[in-house]
């Protein structure tokens, strides 16, 4: 694997998915290498901290802290150095090496290492791509696929000498931290790009593109000053706001002639359409009401989307980005099912430049946002490559494809 060398001598492990392993390593079935702990406790009667599978990150072995995590019913008891492995949807690779005593969802297997298995090595072995893939191939249940201990217990564990297990685990601790630090920096860069994108849009649609233009007070608290030559208009005088047409989930297909848009965007396809043209759609119901989407061409707008039909000339993209800046969700009613009133949206006042300036702003934003989105895409691609490298490094180390015994750790 690049700069890392393999071992001098290998032997056939006798396990198809494991392949060749170093000559001095052994193999043993899981059920002879770890104990499955089946100590169940009523969680609500215990003061021990609780973990659900949602509190374990996929593929990283890290815990997601949640001081308010609660469980009703039975939970599995674990001790420090037990390895927890989510048997529900094992492809998510929910693996955690416990540092404390606690309780975990019964959807996790609690595995306790024998004396000749180093717990952290066991954690990394279970996190290896090959192991997760073979476990995932065994699952039963279409909607809630689960792996069974009967299958996992009969899988083979590649076992180096104990001191070498510790060396491998120490190497992986060091390298995965380096990789995770790089990922964290790139995720911070994405956050900064998102902030830049938001600020760019907000300034362009509320202040314009000319920094030297005379300004005036808009009379609207959230808006502040706007260019002197801009007008203030209510949305209802710019476009007709009307909910789409009823359509059932049974009528919506994965494929069809025309896209169907709901409050949160594309829902599927239907053979009829309600609109033809370039429109802004506003989500009308639910926690994400106020969402802004664009539809172009022939499409069906459902009753959960408010369609903005122009009653005066305006640039669709300019108005859509302005509405995103306003954050219409703040005007939703507080209820079990939050919603937006069409009348309330219509009464909102917004800045309104001349159409030529709207087009200039839209063109400017299209160019700038495309650049930012391209930057984000490259950063996201780099993050995915780092994650793939992390998993590959773990897999190669615990299966003996690379020899890390002499790798310096600073």
mmCIF file of C-alpha atoms in Angstrom:
data_model
loop_
_atom_site.group_PDB
_atom_site.id
_atom_site.type_symbol
_atom_site.label_atom_id
_atom_site.label_comp_id
_atom_site.label_asym_id
_atom_site.label_seq_id
_atom_site.Cartn_x
_atom_site.Cartn_y
_atom_site.Cartn_z
ATOM 1 C CA UNK A 1 0.000 0.000 0.000
ATOM 2 C CA UNK A 2 2.250 2.742 -1.289
ATOM 3 C CA UNK A 3 5.086 3.428 1.160
ATOM 4 C CA UNK A 4 4.243 0.467 3.420
ATOM 5 C CA UNK A 5 5.930 -2.865 2.753
ATOM 6 C CA UNK A 6 4.452 -6.321 3.165
ATOM 7 C CA UNK A 7 5.790 -9.102 5.403
ATOM 8 C CA UNK A 8 8.624 -11.335 4.239
ATOM 9 C CA UNK A 9 6.711 -14.619 4.393
ATOM 10 C CA UNK A 10 3.028 -15.437 4.003
ATOM 11 C CA UNK A 11 0.818 -18.480 4.374
ATOM 12 C CA UNK A 12 -2.629 -19.341 3.106
ATOM 13 C CA UNK A 13 -5.131 -18.532 5.847
ATOM 14 C CA UNK A 14 -7.561 -21.108 4.507
ATOM 15 C CA UNK A 15 -10.231 -18.403 4.574
ATOM 16 C CA UNK A 16 -11.312 -17.199 1.137
ATOM 17 C CA UNK A 17 -12.179 -13.590 2.068
ATOM 18 C CA UNK A 18 -9.087 -13.249 4.281
ATOM 19 C CA UNK A 19 -6.546 -14.588 1.807
ATOM 20 C CA UNK A 20 -2.855 -14.913 2.663
ATOM 21 C CA UNK A 21 -1.678 -13.814 6.101
ATOM 22 C CA UNK A 22 1.828 -13.429 7.571
ATOM 23 C CA UNK A 23 3.569 -16.753 8.246
ATOM 24 C CA UNK A 24 3.708 -16.234 12.023
ATOM 25 C CA UNK A 25 0.022 -15.238 12.395
ATOM 26 C CA UNK A 26 -2.759 -17.610 13.286
ATOM 27 C CA UNK A 27 -6.499 -17.734 12.622
ATOM 28 C CA UNK A 28 -9.291 -18.650 14.989
ATOM 29 C CA UNK A 29 -13.050 -18.385 14.888
ATOM 30 C CA UNK A 30 -14.572 -15.388 16.627
ATOM 31 C CA UNK A 31 -16.559 -17.544 19.050
ATOM 32 C CA UNK A 32 -13.271 -18.953 20.400
ATOM 33 C CA UNK A 33 -11.543 -15.549 20.528
ATOM 34 C CA UNK A 34 -14.179 -13.353 22.146
ATOM 35 C CA UNK A 35 -17.048 -13.839 24.563
ATOM 36 C CA UNK A 36 -20.506 -12.639 23.582
ATOM 37 C CA UNK A 37 -21.908 -10.820 26.627
ATOM 38 C CA UNK A 38 -25.650 -11.222 27.017
ATOM 39 C CA UNK A 39 -26.185 -9.345 30.272
ATOM 40 C CA UNK A 40 -29.485 -7.486 29.791
ATOM 41 C CA UNK A 41 -30.677 -4.774 32.201
ATOM 42 C CA UNK A 42 -33.839 -2.676 32.432
ATOM 43 C CA UNK A 43 -32.376 0.645 31.316
ATOM 44 C CA UNK A 44 -34.889 2.833 33.113
ATOM 45 C CA UNK A 45 -33.942 1.217 36.448
ATOM 46 C CA UNK A 46 -30.238 1.837 35.966
ATOM 47 C CA UNK A 47 -28.084 4.920 36.506
ATOM 48 C CA UNK A 48 -25.505 3.733 33.979
ATOM 49 C CA UNK A 49 -25.040 5.881 30.836
ATOM 50 C CA UNK A 50 -26.857 4.620 27.751
ATOM 51 C CA UNK A 51 -25.742 4.436 24.124
ATOM 52 C CA UNK A 52 -27.885 3.773 21.085
ATOM 53 C CA UNK A 53 -26.459 2.886 17.676
ATOM 54 C CA UNK A 54 -27.129 6.506 16.716
ATOM 55 C CA UNK A 55 -24.426 7.478 19.215
ATOM 56 C CA UNK A 56 -21.706 5.611 17.301
ATOM 57 C CA UNK A 57 -20.192 7.142 14.168
ATOM 58 C CA UNK A 58 -20.061 4.965 11.080
ATOM 59 C CA UNK A 59 -16.602 3.667 10.157
ATOM 60 C CA UNK A 60 -14.682 5.770 12.711
ATOM 61 C CA UNK A 61 -15.156 3.883 15.976
ATOM 62 C CA UNK A 62 -16.009 7.168 17.682
ATOM 63 C CA UNK A 63 -18.779 7.902 20.134
ATOM 64 C CA UNK A 64 -21.221 10.755 19.548
ATOM 65 C CA UNK A 65 -21.706 12.359 22.948
ATOM 66 C CA UNK A 66 -25.291 12.761 24.139
ATOM 67 C CA UNK A 67 -25.831 13.369 27.847
ATOM 68 C CA UNK A 68 -29.603 13.121 27.363
ATOM 69 C CA UNK A 69 -29.623 9.682 25.749
ATOM 70 C CA UNK A 70 -32.394 7.602 27.303
ATOM 71 C CA UNK A 71 -33.753 4.136 26.704
ATOM 72 C CA UNK A 72 -36.878 2.298 27.712
ATOM 73 C CA UNK A 73 -36.850 -1.455 28.090
ATOM 74 C CA UNK A 74 -33.927 -3.824 28.007
ATOM 75 C CA UNK A 75 -30.375 -2.764 27.195
ATOM 76 C CA UNK A 76 -27.084 -4.666 27.101
ATOM 77 C CA UNK A 77 -24.539 -4.078 29.852
ATOM 78 C CA UNK A 78 -20.912 -3.449 28.875
ATOM 79 C CA UNK A 79 -17.622 -2.854 30.689
ATOM 80 C CA UNK A 80 -14.445 -0.959 29.781
ATOM 81 C CA UNK A 81 -12.595 -2.585 26.857
ATOM 82 C CA UNK A 82 -15.680 -4.354 25.533
ATOM 83 C CA UNK A 83 -16.198 -3.892 21.794
ATOM 84 C CA UNK A 84 -19.714 -2.906 20.722
ATOM 85 C CA UNK A 85 -20.771 -3.841 17.182
ATOM 86 C CA UNK A 86 -24.090 -2.805 15.657
ATOM 87 C CA UNK A 87 -25.748 -5.906 14.209
ATOM 88 C CA UNK A 88 -28.579 -3.834 12.694
ATOM 89 C CA UNK A 89 -27.564 -2.651 9.222
ATOM 90 C CA UNK A 90 -23.949 -3.785 9.696
ATOM 91 C CA UNK A 91 -22.914 -1.983 6.499
ATOM 92 C CA UNK A 92 -22.991 1.191 8.624
ATOM 93 C CA UNK A 93 -19.951 -0.159 10.521
ATOM 94 C CA UNK A 94 -21.027 1.000 13.985
ATOM 95 C CA UNK A 95 -18.117 -0.178 16.146
ATOM 96 C CA UNK A 96 -17.002 1.228 19.488
ATOM 97 C CA UNK A 97 -14.358 0.252 22.055
ATOM 98 C CA UNK A 98 -15.854 1.121 25.435
ATOM 99 C CA UNK A 99 -13.878 3.221 27.887
ATOM 100 C CA UNK A 100 -16.493 3.142 30.648
ATOM 101 C CA UNK A 101 -19.189 0.899 32.059
ATOM 102 C CA UNK A 102 -22.592 1.471 30.527
ATOM 103 C CA UNK A 103 -25.618 0.218 28.637
ATOM 104 C CA UNK A 104 -26.095 -0.115 24.896
ATOM 105 C CA UNK A 105 -29.003 -0.880 22.604
ATOM 106 C CA UNK A 106 -29.763 -4.576 22.228
ATOM 107 C CA UNK A 107 -29.145 -3.988 18.508
ATOM 108 C CA UNK A 108 -25.431 -4.048 19.375
ATOM 109 C CA UNK A 109 -23.351 -7.116 20.142
ATOM 110 C CA UNK A 110 -21.161 -6.769 23.237
ATOM 111 C CA UNK A 111 -17.865 -8.588 22.597
ATOM 112 C CA UNK A 112 -15.251 -9.207 25.297
ATOM 113 C CA UNK A 113 -11.765 -10.224 24.164
ATOM 114 C CA UNK A 114 -9.983 -13.330 25.384
ATOM 115 C CA UNK A 115 -6.582 -12.762 27.002
ATOM 116 C CA UNK A 116 -4.701 -13.266 23.738
ATOM 117 C CA UNK A 117 -6.751 -10.640 21.859
ATOM 118 C CA UNK A 118 -5.932 -6.958 22.336
ATOM 119 C CA UNK A 119 -9.307 -5.121 22.531
ATOM 120 C CA UNK A 120 -8.267 -2.211 20.343
ATOM 121 C CA UNK A 121 -6.956 -4.586 17.681
ATOM 122 C CA UNK A 122 -10.339 -6.328 17.774
ATOM 123 C CA UNK A 123 -12.066 -2.986 17.249
ATOM 124 C CA UNK A 124 -9.975 -2.228 14.183
ATOM 125 C CA UNK A 125 -10.421 -5.746 12.816
ATOM 126 C CA UNK A 126 -14.202 -5.399 12.969
ATOM 127 C CA UNK A 127 -13.887 -1.966 11.298
ATOM 128 C CA UNK A 128 -12.028 -3.457 8.336
ATOM 129 C CA UNK A 129 -13.800 -3.300 4.993
ATOM 130 C CA UNK A 130 -13.480 -7.030 4.320
ATOM 131 C CA UNK A 131 -15.026 -7.974 7.660
ATOM 132 C CA UNK A 132 -17.938 -5.539 7.336
ATOM 133 C CA UNK A 133 -18.622 -6.745 3.789
ATOM 134 C CA UNK A 134 -18.725 -10.426 4.746
ATOM 135 C CA UNK A 135 -20.996 -9.724 7.734
ATOM 136 C CA UNK A 136 -23.288 -7.552 5.624
ATOM 137 C CA UNK A 137 -23.631 -10.331 3.052
ATOM 138 C CA UNK A 138 -25.153 -12.564 5.741
ATOM 139 C CA UNK A 139 -27.966 -10.293 6.923
ATOM 140 C CA UNK A 140 -31.626 -11.254 7.035
ATOM 141 C CA UNK A 141 -34.665 -8.969 6.876
ATOM 142 C CA UNK A 142 -35.305 -6.618 3.951
ATOM 143 C CA UNK A 143 -36.313 -3.421 5.765
ATOM 144 C CA UNK A 144 -34.241 -3.920 8.922
ATOM 145 C CA UNK A 145 -31.305 -6.151 7.898
ATOM 146 C CA UNK A 146 -29.554 -7.747 10.867
ATOM 147 C CA UNK A 147 -26.521 -9.929 11.287
ATOM 148 C CA UNK A 148 -26.565 -12.864 13.696
ATOM 149 C CA UNK A 149 -23.965 -13.979 16.209
ATOM 150 C CA UNK A 150 -24.342 -17.501 14.835
ATOM 151 C CA UNK A 151 -22.789 -16.249 11.601
ATOM 152 C CA UNK A 152 -20.289 -13.778 13.088
ATOM 153 C CA UNK A 153 -19.117 -16.267 15.716
ATOM 154 C CA UNK A 154 -18.056 -18.666 12.969
ATOM 155 C CA UNK A 155 -16.045 -16.070 11.056
ATOM 156 C CA UNK A 156 -12.276 -16.205 11.353
ATOM 157 C CA UNK A 157 -10.108 -13.669 13.123
ATOM 158 C CA UNK A 158 -6.525 -13.154 11.936
ATOM 159 C CA UNK A 159 -4.401 -13.230 15.096
ATOM 160 C CA UNK A 160 -0.865 -11.805 15.270
ATOM 161 C CA UNK A 161 1.174 -12.198 18.476
ATOM 162 C CA UNK A 162 -0.268 -10.033 21.266
ATOM 163 C CA UNK A 163 2.572 -7.490 21.222
ATOM 164 C CA UNK A 164 2.150 -7.128 17.463
ATOM 165 C CA UNK A 165 -1.587 -6.579 17.894
ATOM 166 C CA UNK A 166 -0.744 -3.687 20.220
ATOM 167 C CA UNK A 167 1.750 -2.304 17.683
ATOM 168 C CA UNK A 168 -0.834 -2.464 14.889
ATOM 169 C CA UNK A 169 -3.448 -0.764 17.074
ATOM 170 C CA UNK A 170 -0.987 1.955 18.107
ATOM 171 C CA UNK A 171 -0.054 2.561 14.458
ATOM 172 C CA UNK A 172 -3.712 2.803 13.451
ATOM 173 C CA UNK A 173 -4.475 5.163 16.335
ATOM 174 C CA UNK A 174 -1.700 7.431 15.105
ATOM 175 C CA UNK A 175 -2.532 7.298 11.401
ATOM 176 C CA UNK A 176 -6.308 7.544 11.749
ATOM 177 C CA UNK A 177 -5.894 10.610 13.970
ATOM 178 C CA UNK A 178 -3.766 12.232 11.262
ATOM 179 C CA UNK A 179 -6.410 11.410 8.666
ATOM 180 C CA UNK A 180 -9.267 12.560 10.906
ATOM 181 C CA UNK A 181 -7.477 15.856 11.556
ATOM 182 C CA UNK A 182 -7.171 16.413 7.800
ATOM 183 C CA UNK A 183 -10.845 15.589 7.314
ATOM 184 C CA UNK A 184 -11.806 18.016 10.100
ATOM 185 C CA UNK A 185 -9.832 20.816 8.421
ATOM 186 C CA UNK A 186 -11.536 20.163 5.106
ATOM 187 C CA UNK A 187 -14.957 20.073 6.777
ATOM 188 C CA UNK A 188 -14.142 23.452 8.337
ATOM 189 C CA UNK A 189 -13.267 24.719 4.857
ATOM 190 C CA UNK A 190 -16.684 23.564 3.606
ATOM 191 C CA UNK A 191 -18.357 25.478 6.453
ATOM 192 C CA UNK A 192 -16.422 28.613 5.493
ATOM 193 C CA UNK A 193 -17.392 28.193 1.840
ATOM 194 C CA UNK A 194 -21.040 27.848 2.892
ATOM 195 C CA UNK A 195 -20.755 31.025 4.971
ATOM 196 C CA UNK A 196 -19.134 32.823 2.043
ATOM 197 C CA UNK A 197 -21.898 31.605 -0.278
ATOM 198 C CA UNK A 198 -24.650 32.797 2.069
ATOM 199 C CA UNK A 199 -23.024 36.191 2.636
ATOM 200 C CA UNK A 200 -22.447 36.671 -1.093
ATOM 201 C CA UNK A 201 -26.090 35.964 -1.941
ATOM 202 C CA UNK A 202 -27.456 38.044 0.921
ATOM 203 C CA UNK A 203 -25.394 41.102 0.004
ATOM 204 C CA UNK A 204 -26.135 40.892 -3.722
ATOM 205 C CA UNK A 205 -29.925 40.567 -3.386
ATOM 206 C CA UNK A 206 -30.302 43.187 -0.641
ATOM 207 C CA UNK A 207 -27.567 45.738 -1.473
ATOM 208 C CA UNK A 208 -26.872 45.235 -5.170
ATOM 209 C CA UNK A 209 -23.553 44.986 -6.985
ATOM 210 C CA UNK A 210 -22.433 48.630 -7.059
ATOM 211 C CA UNK A 211 -20.593 49.535 -3.819
ATOM 212 C CA UNK A 212 -20.695 53.252 -4.706
ATOM 213 C CA UNK A 213 -24.441 53.618 -5.270
ATOM 214 C CA UNK A 214 -26.296 56.035 -2.912
ATOM 215 C CA UNK A 215 -28.276 54.186 -0.224
ATOM 216 C CA UNK A 216 -31.514 54.843 1.647
ATOM 217 C CA UNK A 217 -33.261 53.389 4.669
ATOM 218 C CA UNK A 218 -35.659 50.647 3.557
ATOM 219 C CA UNK A 219 -37.914 51.076 6.572
ATOM 220 C CA UNK A 220 -37.693 47.303 7.111
ATOM 221 C CA UNK A 221 -35.770 46.237 10.206
ATOM 222 C CA UNK A 222 -34.154 43.060 8.838
ATOM 223 C CA UNK A 223 -33.247 44.722 5.543
ATOM 224 C CA UNK A 224 -31.628 47.986 6.629
ATOM 225 C CA UNK A 225 -30.354 50.220 3.842
ATOM 226 C CA UNK A 226 -30.943 49.503 0.160
ATOM 227 C CA UNK A 227 -29.868 51.295 -3.036
ATOM 228 C CA UNK A 228 -31.652 54.619 -3.362
ATOM 229 C CA UNK A 229 -33.257 53.784 -6.718
ATOM 230 C CA UNK A 230 -34.748 50.458 -5.530
ATOM 231 C CA UNK A 231 -38.414 50.154 -4.632
ATOM 232 C CA UNK A 232 -40.110 48.280 -1.812
ATOM 233 C CA UNK A 233 -42.972 45.971 -2.798
ATOM 234 C CA UNK A 234 -45.141 43.360 -1.164
ATOM 235 C CA UNK A 235 -44.638 39.892 -2.592
ATOM 236 C CA UNK A 236 -48.354 39.630 -3.438
ATOM 237 C CA UNK A 237 -47.951 42.501 -5.930
ATOM 238 C CA UNK A 238 -45.060 40.757 -7.660
ATOM 239 C CA UNK A 239 -46.520 37.291 -8.097
ATOM 240 C CA UNK A 240 -49.578 35.188 -7.467
ATOM 241 C CA UNK A 241 -49.001 32.720 -4.635
ATOM 242 C CA UNK A 242 -51.045 29.546 -4.903
ATOM 243 C CA UNK A 243 -50.697 25.995 -3.601
ATOM 244 C CA UNK A 244 -50.355 23.195 -6.124
ATOM 245 C CA UNK A 245 -52.790 20.372 -6.803
ATOM 246 C CA UNK A 246 -53.516 17.293 -4.700
ATOM 247 C CA UNK A 247 -51.695 14.129 -5.648
ATOM 248 C CA UNK A 248 -51.422 10.868 -3.711
ATOM 249 C CA UNK A 249 -48.193 9.018 -3.011
ATOM 250 C CA UNK A 250 -49.636 6.055 -4.953
ATOM 251 C CA UNK A 251 -49.841 8.223 -8.083
ATOM 252 C CA UNK A 252 -46.184 9.237 -7.869
ATOM 253 C CA UNK A 253 -43.691 6.905 -9.559
ATOM 254 C CA UNK A 254 -39.911 6.661 -9.625
ATOM 255 C CA UNK A 255 -40.109 7.201 -13.370
ATOM 256 C CA UNK A 256 -42.564 9.129 -15.517
ATOM 257 C CA UNK A 257 -43.079 11.976 -17.962
ATOM 258 C CA UNK A 258 -43.071 14.956 -15.608
ATOM 259 C CA UNK A 259 -41.409 15.699 -12.256
ATOM 260 C CA UNK A 260 -43.596 16.099 -9.167
ATOM 261 C CA UNK A 261 -42.486 18.759 -6.685
ATOM 262 C CA UNK A 262 -43.585 18.812 -3.056
ATOM 263 C CA UNK A 263 -42.644 21.182 -0.270
ATOM 264 C CA UNK A 264 -39.079 19.856 -0.057
ATOM 265 C CA UNK A 265 -38.306 19.412 -3.731
ATOM 266 C CA UNK A 266 -38.584 16.519 -6.164
ATOM 267 C CA UNK A 267 -40.833 13.659 -4.986
ATOM 268 C CA UNK A 268 -41.005 11.547 -8.142
ATOM 269 C CA UNK A 269 -42.807 11.572 -11.484
ATOM 270 C CA UNK A 270 -46.349 11.611 -12.903
ATOM 271 C CA UNK A 271 -47.857 11.454 -16.389
ATOM 272 C CA UNK A 272 -49.673 14.800 -16.083
ATOM 273 C CA UNK A 273 -48.477 18.309 -15.269
ATOM 274 C CA UNK A 274 -49.921 21.424 -13.622
ATOM 275 C CA UNK A 275 -47.428 24.051 -14.817
ATOM 276 C CA UNK A 276 -45.157 24.769 -17.747
ATOM 277 C CA UNK A 277 -42.375 27.338 -17.386
ATOM 278 C CA UNK A 278 -39.759 28.598 -14.934
ATOM 279 C CA UNK A 279 -41.171 28.946 -11.423
ATOM 280 C CA UNK A 280 -40.229 29.413 -7.783
ATOM 281 C CA UNK A 281 -41.713 26.864 -5.387
ATOM 282 C CA UNK A 282 -42.065 27.539 -1.660
ATOM 283 C CA UNK A 283 -42.471 24.661 0.807
ATOM 284 C CA UNK A 284 -45.773 25.155 2.617
ATOM 285 C CA UNK A 285 -45.864 22.534 5.386
ATOM 286 C CA UNK A 286 -43.579 20.656 7.746
ATOM 287 C CA UNK A 287 -40.439 21.429 9.705
ATOM 288 C CA UNK A 288 -38.700 22.596 6.512
ATOM 289 C CA UNK A 289 -41.519 24.851 5.311
ATOM 290 C CA UNK A 290 -40.175 27.947 3.602
ATOM 291 C CA UNK A 291 -37.789 25.864 1.485
ATOM 292 C CA UNK A 292 -37.152 27.415 -1.928
ATOM 293 C CA UNK A 293 -36.902 25.258 -5.037
ATOM 294 C CA UNK A 294 -36.909 25.970 -8.765
ATOM 295 C CA UNK A 295 -38.899 24.135 -11.430
ATOM 296 C CA UNK A 296 -38.346 24.528 -15.147
ATOM 297 C CA UNK A 297 -40.465 23.124 -17.975
ATOM 298 C CA UNK A 298 -43.526 20.952 -17.445
ATOM 299 C CA UNK A 299 -44.064 19.707 -13.881
ATOM 300 C CA UNK A 300 -46.692 18.864 -11.286
ATOM 301 C CA UNK A 301 -46.759 21.020 -8.147
ATOM 302 C CA UNK A 302 -48.323 19.221 -5.176
ATOM 303 C CA UNK A 303 -50.547 20.828 -2.560
ATOM 304 C CA UNK A 304 -47.517 21.120 -0.244
ATOM 305 C CA UNK A 305 -45.761 23.558 -2.579
ATOM 306 C CA UNK A 306 -46.701 27.202 -3.132
ATOM 307 C CA UNK A 307 -46.101 28.230 -6.754
ATOM 308 C CA UNK A 308 -45.078 31.838 -7.431
ATOM 309 C CA UNK A 309 -46.686 32.837 -10.740
ATOM 310 C CA UNK A 310 -45.427 36.244 -12.009
ATOM 311 C CA UNK A 311 -47.968 39.068 -12.098
ATOM 312 C CA UNK A 312 -45.203 41.496 -13.034
ATOM 313 C CA UNK A 313 -41.880 40.950 -14.776
ATOM 314 C CA UNK A 314 -39.101 39.668 -12.532
ATOM 315 C CA UNK A 315 -36.008 37.491 -12.738
ATOM 316 C CA UNK A 316 -36.922 34.126 -11.207
ATOM 317 C CA UNK A 317 -33.454 33.260 -9.899
ATOM 318 C CA UNK A 318 -33.024 36.709 -8.310
ATOM 319 C CA UNK A 319 -36.332 36.469 -6.423
ATOM 320 C CA UNK A 320 -35.713 32.870 -5.377
ATOM 321 C CA UNK A 321 -32.345 33.714 -3.839
ATOM 322 C CA UNK A 322 -33.857 36.766 -2.119
ATOM 323 C CA UNK A 323 -36.557 34.566 -0.578
ATOM 324 C CA UNK A 324 -33.865 32.155 0.661
ATOM 325 C CA UNK A 325 -32.115 35.083 2.326
ATOM 326 C CA UNK A 326 -35.320 36.106 4.106
ATOM 327 C CA UNK A 327 -35.666 32.589 5.616
ATOM 328 C CA UNK A 328 -39.424 32.211 5.301
ATOM 329 C CA UNK A 329 -39.394 29.385 7.850
ATOM 330 C CA UNK A 330 -39.273 31.999 10.619
ATOM 331 C CA UNK A 331 -42.854 32.967 9.714
ATOM 332 C CA UNK A 332 -44.267 29.448 10.101
ATOM 333 C CA UNK A 333 -47.015 28.763 12.605
ATOM 334 C CA UNK A 334 -46.056 26.897 15.767
ATOM 335 C CA UNK A 335 -47.966 23.640 15.656
ATOM 336 C CA UNK A 336 -47.514 19.891 15.548
ATOM 337 C CA UNK A 337 -47.346 20.347 11.761
ATOM 338 C CA UNK A 338 -45.691 23.738 11.126
ATOM 339 C CA UNK A 339 -47.017 25.608 8.115
ATOM 340 C CA UNK A 340 -46.813 28.851 6.164
ATOM 341 C CA UNK A 341 -49.779 31.056 5.365
ATOM 342 C CA UNK A 342 -49.907 32.149 1.727
ATOM 343 C CA UNK A 343 -51.468 35.425 2.852
ATOM 344 C CA UNK A 344 -48.645 36.070 5.311
ATOM 345 C CA UNK A 345 -45.984 35.443 2.664
ATOM 346 C CA UNK A 346 -47.824 37.763 0.297
ATOM 347 C CA UNK A 347 -47.770 40.620 2.813
ATOM 348 C CA UNK A 348 -43.997 40.500 3.263
ATOM 349 C CA UNK A 349 -42.148 43.517 1.876
ATOM 350 C CA UNK A 350 -39.030 43.022 -0.213
ATOM 351 C CA UNK A 351 -36.572 45.232 -2.113
ATOM 352 C CA UNK A 352 -37.324 45.436 -5.826
ATOM 353 C CA UNK A 353 -34.673 46.677 -8.304
ATOM 354 C CA UNK A 354 -35.382 47.251 -11.986
ATOM 355 C CA UNK A 355 -35.505 44.102 -14.122
ATOM 356 C CA UNK A 356 -32.140 44.775 -15.821
ATOM 357 C CA UNK A 357 -30.445 44.940 -12.430
ATOM 358 C CA UNK A 358 -32.232 41.790 -11.283
ATOM 359 C CA UNK A 359 -30.774 39.993 -14.302
ATOM 360 C CA UNK A 360 -27.294 41.364 -13.573
ATOM 361 C CA UNK A 361 -27.526 40.143 -9.978
ATOM 362 C CA UNK A 362 -28.802 36.729 -11.099
ATOM 363 C CA UNK A 363 -25.970 36.354 -13.621
ATOM 364 C CA UNK A 364 -23.371 37.430 -11.057
ATOM 365 C CA UNK A 365 -24.702 34.997 -8.450
ATOM 366 C CA UNK A 366 -24.878 32.159 -10.946
ATOM 367 C CA UNK A 367 -21.187 32.626 -11.783
ATOM 368 C CA UNK A 368 -19.987 33.094 -8.201
ATOM 369 C CA UNK A 369 -22.098 30.313 -6.701
ATOM 370 C CA UNK A 370 -20.976 27.922 -9.435
ATOM 371 C CA UNK A 371 -17.349 28.680 -8.510
ATOM 372 C CA UNK A 372 -18.004 28.116 -4.800
ATOM 373 C CA UNK A 373 -19.961 24.922 -5.458
ATOM 374 C CA UNK A 374 -17.124 23.606 -7.621
ATOM 375 C CA UNK A 375 -14.675 24.317 -4.786
ATOM 376 C CA UNK A 376 -16.962 22.511 -2.353
ATOM 377 C CA UNK A 377 -17.262 19.526 -4.678
ATOM 378 C CA UNK A 378 -13.461 19.194 -4.843
ATOM 379 C CA UNK A 379 -13.148 19.409 -1.059
ATOM 380 C CA UNK A 380 -15.909 16.818 -0.581
ATOM 381 C CA UNK A 381 -14.186 14.526 -3.077
ATOM 382 C CA UNK A 382 -10.938 14.894 -1.118
ATOM 383 C CA UNK A 383 -12.780 14.016 2.106
ATOM 384 C CA UNK A 384 -14.236 10.867 0.535
ATOM 385 C CA UNK A 385 -10.787 9.827 -0.698
ATOM 386 C CA UNK A 386 -9.374 10.318 2.808
ATOM 387 C CA UNK A 387 -12.175 8.203 4.281
ATOM 388 C CA UNK A 388 -11.523 5.470 1.723
ATOM 389 C CA UNK A 389 -7.796 5.604 2.494
ATOM 390 C CA UNK A 390 -8.539 5.377 6.239
ATOM 391 C CA UNK A 391 -10.636 2.238 5.776
ATOM 392 C CA UNK A 392 -8.130 0.681 3.371
ATOM 393 C CA UNK A 393 -5.272 1.346 5.803
ATOM 394 C CA UNK A 394 -7.158 -0.348 8.646
ATOM 395 C CA UNK A 395 -8.064 -3.314 6.443
ATOM 396 C CA UNK A 396 -4.519 -3.817 5.171
ATOM 397 C CA UNK A 397 -2.984 -3.514 8.639
ATOM 398 C CA UNK A 398 -5.269 -6.003 10.428
ATOM 399 C CA UNK A 399 -5.127 -8.570 7.619
ATOM 400 C CA UNK A 400 -1.337 -8.442 7.359
ATOM 401 C CA UNK A 401 -1.123 -6.947 3.881
ATOM 402 C CA UNK A 402 1.280 -4.324 5.252
ATOM 403 C CA UNK A 403 3.939 -4.616 7.951
ATOM 404 C CA UNK A 404 3.763 -1.659 10.336
ATOM 405 C CA UNK A 405 6.035 -3.015 13.080
ATOM 406 C CA UNK A 406 8.935 -0.718 12.192
ATOM 407 C CA UNK A 407 6.919 2.344 11.198
ATOM 408 C CA UNK A 408 8.030 5.283 13.379
ATOM 409 C CA UNK A 409 5.273 6.919 15.410
ATOM 410 C CA UNK A 410 6.062 10.434 16.550
#
